[in-house]
PDB file of C-alpha atoms in Angstrom:
ATOM      1  CA  MET A 241      79.003  96.817  75.631  1.00  0.00           C
ATOM      2  CA  ALA A 242      80.373  93.801  73.767  1.00  0.00           C
ATOM      3  CA  ASP A 243      77.944  93.983  70.830  1.00  0.00           C
ATOM      4  CA  ARG A 244      79.047  97.285  69.302  1.00  0.00           C
ATOM      5  CA  THR A 245      78.839  97.402  65.524  1.00  0.00           C
ATOM      6  CA  ASP A 246      82.090  99.317  64.977  1.00  0.00           C
ATOM      7  CA  TRP A 247      84.231  96.181  65.355  1.00  0.00           C
ATOM      8  CA  PRO A 248      85.939  94.777  62.255  1.00  0.00           C
ATOM      9  CA  GLY A 249      83.596  92.625  60.163  1.00  0.00           C
ATOM     10  CA  GLU A 250      83.373  88.847  60.147  1.00  0.00           C
ATOM     11  CA  ALA A 251      84.953  88.595  56.684  1.00  0.00           C
ATOM     12  CA  LEU A 252      88.107  90.248  58.032  1.00  0.00           C
ATOM     13  CA  VAL A 253      88.131  87.900  61.045  1.00  0.00           C
ATOM     14  CA  VAL A 254      87.767  84.837  58.789  1.00  0.00           C
ATOM     15  CA  ALA A 255      90.572  86.039  56.493  1.00  0.00           C
ATOM     16  CA  ALA A 256      92.831  86.715  59.491  1.00  0.00           C
ATOM     17  CA  GLN A 257      92.096  83.254  60.882  1.00  0.00           C
ATOM     18  CA  ALA A 258      93.042  81.801  57.494  1.00  0.00           C
ATOM     19  CA  GLY A 259      96.476  83.385  57.867  1.00  0.00           C
ATOM     20  CA  ASP A 260      96.177  86.479  55.661  1.00  0.00           C
ATOM     21  CA  LEU A 261      98.725  88.869  57.204  1.00  0.00           C
ATOM     22  CA  ASP A 262      97.158  92.055  55.791  1.00  0.00           C
ATOM     23  CA  SER A 263      93.782  91.041  57.205  1.00  0.00           C
ATOM     24  CA  LEU A 264      95.310  90.211  60.570  1.00  0.00           C
ATOM     25  CA  THR A 265      97.056  93.587  60.709  1.00  0.00           C
ATOM     26  CA  ALA A 266      93.810  95.365  59.758  1.00  0.00           C
ATOM     27  CA  LEU A 267      91.901  93.322  62.364  1.00  0.00           C
ATOM     28  CA  VAL A 268      94.280  94.330  65.162  1.00  0.00           C
ATOM     29  CA  ALA A 269      94.263  97.983  64.083  1.00  0.00           C
ATOM     30  CA  GLY A 270      90.463  98.015  63.749  1.00  0.00           C
ATOM     31  CA  SER A 271      90.000  96.418  67.181  1.00  0.00           C
ATOM     32  CA  HIS A 272      92.391  98.791  68.957  1.00  0.00           C
ATOM     33  CA  PRO A 273      89.931 101.636  69.817  1.00  0.00           C
ATOM     34  CA  ASN A 274      87.368  99.215  71.260  1.00  0.00           C
ATOM     35  CA  VAL A 275      89.992  97.276  73.214  1.00  0.00           C
ATOM     36  CA  ARG A 276      91.320 100.543  74.697  1.00  0.00           C
ATOM     37  CA  ARG A 277      87.768 101.561  75.661  1.00  0.00           C
ATOM     38  CA  PHE A 278      87.259  98.211  77.431  1.00  0.00           C
ATOM     39  CA  ALA A 279      90.594  98.549  79.220  1.00  0.00           C
ATOM     40  CA  HIS A 280      89.977 102.116  80.392  1.00  0.00           C
ATOM     41  CA  SER A 281      86.552 101.138  81.737  1.00  0.00           C
ATOM     42  CA  LEU A 282      87.816  98.022  83.552  1.00  0.00           C
ATOM     43  CA  CYS A 283      91.336  98.747  84.798  1.00  0.00           C
ATOM     44  CA  ALA A 284      92.175 100.675  87.944  1.00  0.00           C
ATOM     45  CA  SER A 285      94.751 103.000  86.391  1.00  0.00           C
ATOM     46  CA  ARG A 286      95.545 104.543  83.031  1.00  0.00           C
ATOM     47  CA  GLU A 287      98.875 102.682  82.981  1.00  0.00           C
ATOM     48  CA  ASP A 288      97.218  99.321  83.665  1.00  0.00           C
ATOM     49  CA  ALA A 289      94.619 100.075  80.985  1.00  0.00           C
ATOM     50  CA  GLU A 290      97.248 100.810  78.343  1.00  0.00           C
ATOM     51  CA  ASP A 291      99.234  97.695  79.305  1.00  0.00           C
ATOM     52  CA  ALA A 292      96.105  95.521  79.320  1.00  0.00           C
ATOM     53  CA  ALA A 293      95.009  96.833  75.926  1.00  0.00           C
ATOM     54  CA  GLN A 294      98.448  96.148  74.475  1.00  0.00           C
ATOM     55  CA  GLU A 295      98.476  92.633  75.933  1.00  0.00           C
ATOM     56  CA  ALA A 296      94.990  91.930  74.552  1.00  0.00           C
ATOM     57  CA  LEU A 297      96.036  93.037  71.057  1.00  0.00           C
ATOM     58  CA  ILE A 298      99.126  90.823  71.237  1.00  0.00           C
ATOM     59  CA  ILE A 299      96.912  87.874  72.203  1.00  0.00           C
ATOM     60  CA  LEU A 300      94.556  88.730  69.324  1.00  0.00           C
ATOM     61  CA  TYR A 301      97.496  88.802  66.911  1.00  0.00           C
ATOM     62  CA  ARG A 302      99.031  85.544  68.138  1.00  0.00           C
ATOM     63  CA  ARG A 303      95.902  83.518  68.879  1.00  0.00           C
ATOM     64  CA  ILE A 304      93.223  84.569  66.396  1.00  0.00           C
ATOM     65  CA  GLY A 305      92.853  80.872  65.540  1.00  0.00           C
ATOM     66  CA  MET A 306      91.493  80.216  69.052  1.00  0.00           C
ATOM     67  CA  LEU A 307      88.428  82.365  68.359  1.00  0.00           C
ATOM     68  CA  ARG A 308      85.680  79.808  67.698  1.00  0.00           C
ATOM     69  CA  ALA A 309      82.965  81.998  66.175  1.00  0.00           C
ATOM     70  CA  SER A 310      84.046  84.806  63.881  1.00  0.00           C
ATOM     71  CA  GLY A 311      81.179  86.975  65.179  1.00  0.00           C
ATOM     72  CA  ALA A 312      82.317  86.672  68.812  1.00  0.00           C
ATOM     73  CA  LEU A 313      85.378  88.930  68.529  1.00  0.00           C
ATOM     74  CA  ALA A 314      84.047  91.648  70.859  1.00  0.00           C
ATOM     75  CA  SER A 315      83.083  89.174  73.606  1.00  0.00           C
ATOM     76  CA  TRP A 316      86.420  87.376  73.325  1.00  0.00           C
ATOM     77  CA  MET A 317      88.400  90.613  73.542  1.00  0.00           C
ATOM     78  CA  PHE A 318      86.279  91.841  76.480  1.00  0.00           C
ATOM     79  CA  ARG A 319      87.097  88.649  78.426  1.00  0.00           C
ATOM     80  CA  ILE A 320      90.825  88.965  77.636  1.00  0.00           C
ATOM     81  CA  VAL A 321      90.926  92.622  78.722  1.00  0.00           C
ATOM     82  CA  ARG A 322      88.875  91.910  81.862  1.00  0.00           C
ATOM     83  CA  ASN A 323      91.181  89.052  82.851  1.00  0.00           C
ATOM     84  CA  GLU A 324      94.281  91.160  82.258  1.00  0.00           C
ATOM     85  CA  CYS A 325      92.872  94.043  84.339  1.00  0.00           C
ATOM     86  CA  LEU A 326      91.964  91.644  87.133  1.00  0.00           C
ATOM     87  CA  ARG A 327      95.429  90.077  86.999  1.00  0.00           C
ATOM     88  CA  ARG A 328      97.021  93.495  87.332  1.00  0.00           C
ATOM     89  CA  ALA A 329      94.640  94.477  90.165  1.00  0.00           C
ATOM     90  CA  ARG A 330      95.565  91.291  92.056  1.00  0.00           C
ATOM     91  CA  LEU A 331      99.265  92.175  91.855  1.00  0.00           C
ATOM     92  CA  MET A 332      98.750  95.609  93.414  1.00  0.00           C
ATOM     93  CA  PRO A 333      97.409  94.688  96.893  1.00  0.00           C
ATOM     94  CA  ARG A 334     100.117  92.081  97.449  1.00  0.00           C
ATOM     95  CA  GLU A 335     102.789  94.700  96.891  1.00  0.00           C
ATOM     96  CA  ARG A 336     101.214  96.936  99.550  1.00  0.00           C
ATOM     97  CA  ALA A 337     100.501  94.594 102.463  1.00  0.00           C
ATOM     98  CA  PRO A 338     100.592  90.816 102.086  1.00  0.00           C
ATOM     99  CA  LEU A 339      98.229  88.968 104.395  1.00  0.00           C
ATOM    100  CA  PRO A 340      99.874  86.380 106.657  1.00  0.00           C
ATOM    101  CA  ASP A 341      97.420  83.614 105.710  1.00  0.00           C
ATOM    102  CA  THR A 342      97.543  84.130 101.932  1.00  0.00           C
ATOM    103  CA  ALA A 343      99.668  81.019 101.445  1.00  0.00           C
ATOM    104  CA  VAL A 344      97.043  78.746 102.991  1.00  0.00           C
ATOM    105  CA  MET A 345      94.163  79.953 100.793  1.00  0.00           C
ATOM    106  CA  SER A 346      92.509  76.887  99.295  1.00  0.00           C
ATOM    107  CA  ALA A 347      91.989  76.479  95.564  1.00  0.00           C
ATOM    108  CA  GLU A 348      88.240  76.820  96.129  1.00  0.00           C
ATOM    109  CA  ASP A 349      88.721  80.090  98.046  1.00  0.00           C
ATOM    110  CA  GLU A 350      90.904  81.405  95.220  1.00  0.00           C
ATOM    111  CA  VAL A 351      88.283  80.548  92.589  1.00  0.00           C
ATOM    112  CA  LEU A 352      85.526  82.215  94.634  1.00  0.00           C
ATOM    113  CA  ARG A 353      87.724  85.290  95.159  1.00  0.00           C
ATOM    114  CA  ARG A 354      88.370  85.551  91.418  1.00  0.00           C
ATOM    115  CA  LEU A 355      84.674  85.185  90.593  1.00  0.00           C
ATOM    116  CA  GLU A 356      83.848  87.940  93.089  1.00  0.00           C
ATOM    117  CA  ALA A 357      86.581  90.160  91.611  1.00  0.00           C
ATOM    118  CA  GLY A 358      85.068  89.599  88.172  1.00  0.00           C
ATOM    119  CA  ARG A 359      81.607  90.629  89.401  1.00  0.00           C
ATOM    120  CA  VAL A 360      83.056  93.758  91.022  1.00  0.00           C
ATOM    121  CA  ALA A 361      84.975  94.672  87.846  1.00  0.00           C
ATOM    122  CA  GLU A 362      81.838  94.237  85.726  1.00  0.00           C
ATOM    123  CA  ALA A 363      79.770  96.324  88.161  1.00  0.00           C
ATOM    124  CA  ILE A 364      82.391  99.099  88.101  1.00  0.00           C
ATOM    125  CA  ALA A 365      82.557  98.958  84.302  1.00  0.00           C
ATOM    126  CA  ALA A 366      78.754  99.392  84.156  1.00  0.00           C
ATOM    127  CA  LEU A 367      78.875 102.685  86.086  1.00  0.00           C
ATOM    128  CA  PRO A 368      78.599 105.962  84.148  1.00  0.00           C
ATOM    129  CA  ALA A 369      82.103 107.205  83.250  1.00  0.00           C
ATOM    130  CA  ASP A 370      82.008 110.189  85.647  1.00  0.00           C
ATOM    131  CA  GLN A 371      81.086 107.990  88.619  1.00  0.00           C
ATOM    132  CA  ARG A 372      83.502 105.230  87.588  1.00  0.00           C
ATOM    133  CA  SER A 373      86.503 107.568  87.441  1.00  0.00           C
ATOM    134  CA  VAL A 374      85.794 109.013  90.919  1.00  0.00           C
ATOM    135  CA  LEU A 375      85.242 105.555  92.423  1.00  0.00           C
ATOM    136  CA  ILE A 376      88.454 104.174  90.935  1.00  0.00           C
ATOM    137  CA  MET A 377      90.559 107.152  92.054  1.00  0.00           C
ATOM    138  CA  ARG A 378      89.191 107.102  95.623  1.00  0.00           C
ATOM    139  CA  ASP A 379      88.446 103.449  96.399  1.00  0.00           C
ATOM    140  CA  VAL A 380      90.808 101.528  94.127  1.00  0.00           C
ATOM    141  CA  GLN A 381      93.816 103.811  93.823  1.00  0.00           C
ATOM    142  CA  GLY A 382      93.381 105.372  97.286  1.00  0.00           C
ATOM    143  CA  HIS A 383      93.763 109.042  96.276  1.00  0.00           C
ATOM    144  CA  SER A 384      92.559 111.716  98.678  1.00  0.00           C
ATOM    145  CA  GLY A 385      89.287 113.479  97.978  1.00  0.00           C
ATOM    146  CA  ARG A 386      91.100 116.718  97.162  1.00  0.00           C
ATOM    147  CA  THR A 387      93.479 114.975  94.721  1.00  0.00           C
ATOM    148  CA  ALA A 388      90.609 113.176  92.979  1.00  0.00           C
ATOM    149  CA  ALA A 389      88.530 116.355  92.723  1.00  0.00           C
ATOM    150  CA  GLU A 390      91.443 118.356  91.289  1.00  0.00           C
ATOM    151  CA  ALA A 391      92.427 115.605  88.824  1.00  0.00           C
ATOM    152  CA  LEU A 392      88.848 115.406  87.553  1.00  0.00           C
ATOM    153  CA  GLY A 393      88.275 119.175  87.508  1.00  0.00           C
ATOM    154  CA  LEU A 394      85.489 118.991  90.086  1.00  0.00           C
ATOM    155  CA  SER A 395      84.646 120.792  93.284  1.00  0.00           C
ATOM    156  CA  THR A 396      85.074 118.661  96.394  1.00  0.00           C
ATOM    157  CA  ALA A 397      81.287 118.644  96.854  1.00  0.00           C
ATOM    158  CA  ALA A 398      80.701 117.432  93.285  1.00  0.00           C
ATOM    159  CA  MET A 399      83.349 114.738  93.687  1.00  0.00           C
ATOM    160  CA  LYS A 400      81.758 113.546  96.955  1.00  0.00           C
ATOM    161  CA  SER A 401      78.315 113.479  95.347  1.00  0.00           C
ATOM    162  CA  ARG A 402      79.531 111.378  92.413  1.00  0.00           C
ATOM    163  CA  LEU A 403      81.433 109.071  94.734  1.00  0.00           C
ATOM    164  CA  HIS A 404      78.325 108.574  96.885  1.00  0.00           C
ATOM    165  CA  ARG A 405      76.194 107.765  93.809  1.00  0.00           C
ATOM    166  CA  ALA A 406      78.869 105.382  92.479  1.00  0.00           C
ATOM    167  CA  ARG A 407      79.179 103.535  95.793  1.00  0.00           C
ATOM    168  CA  ALA A 408      75.395 103.274  96.143  1.00  0.00           C
ATOM    169  CA  ALA A 409      75.016 101.953  92.578  1.00  0.00           C
ATOM    170  CA  LEU A 410      77.836  99.466  93.096  1.00  0.00           C
ATOM    171  CA  GLN A 411      76.383  98.261  96.391  1.00  0.00           C
ATOM    172  CA  HIS A 412      72.948  97.888  94.773  1.00  0.00           C
ATOM    173  CA  THR A 413      74.361  95.939  91.803  1.00  0.00           C
ATOM    174  CA  LEU A 414      76.534  93.663  93.919  1.00  0.00           C
ATOM    175  CA  GLY A 415      73.748  93.142  96.444  1.00  0.00           C
ATOM    176  CA  ASP A 416      71.425  92.032  93.635  1.00  0.00           C
ATOM    177  CA  THR A 417      74.123  89.814  92.144  1.00  0.00           C
ATOM    178  CA  ARG A 418      74.905  88.110  95.459  1.00  0.00           C
ATOM    179  CA  ALA A 419      71.216  87.488  96.133  1.00  0.00           C
ATOM    180  CA  HIS A 420      70.970  85.410  92.934  1.00  0.00           C
ATOM    181  CA  HIS A 421      73.989  83.213  93.676  1.00  0.00           C
TER     182      HIS A 421
END
């Protein structure tokens, strides 16, 4: 996903890093479609995706000098978008029902939780778009089956079938990932 060839070229990145404002503006504009695609594949909601994409482009604009290798733009932007989506996803559950022992979570537990969240986000992002959208609506956003089916223009049976395939693929991917750690 992060090695697409439709990203702005290295010459534009180098010029932007050197402080050329026109190049920086062109770099941000040229990166926008790819950043939005990352955000929509990784974030739980359309609103979070748009906010995460905007935040990633702001970071690109302000911190282009932090990019070490001019050819690593796509990977850098993917990490920024992923982190922003994860940050937004972490805010959501706390608003719903805070756990009584959250305050005593150790730093190590927090790091492990974030690593696991990253693996889950990557596994969800790797799903085909039709399965990913059903899984996010049902399991992340908590919509009813009927609501998800209607929003996606599917019959309830088709929605259930896609959801089953998405859950099975996710479980397979995460099972394989956990076995190697």
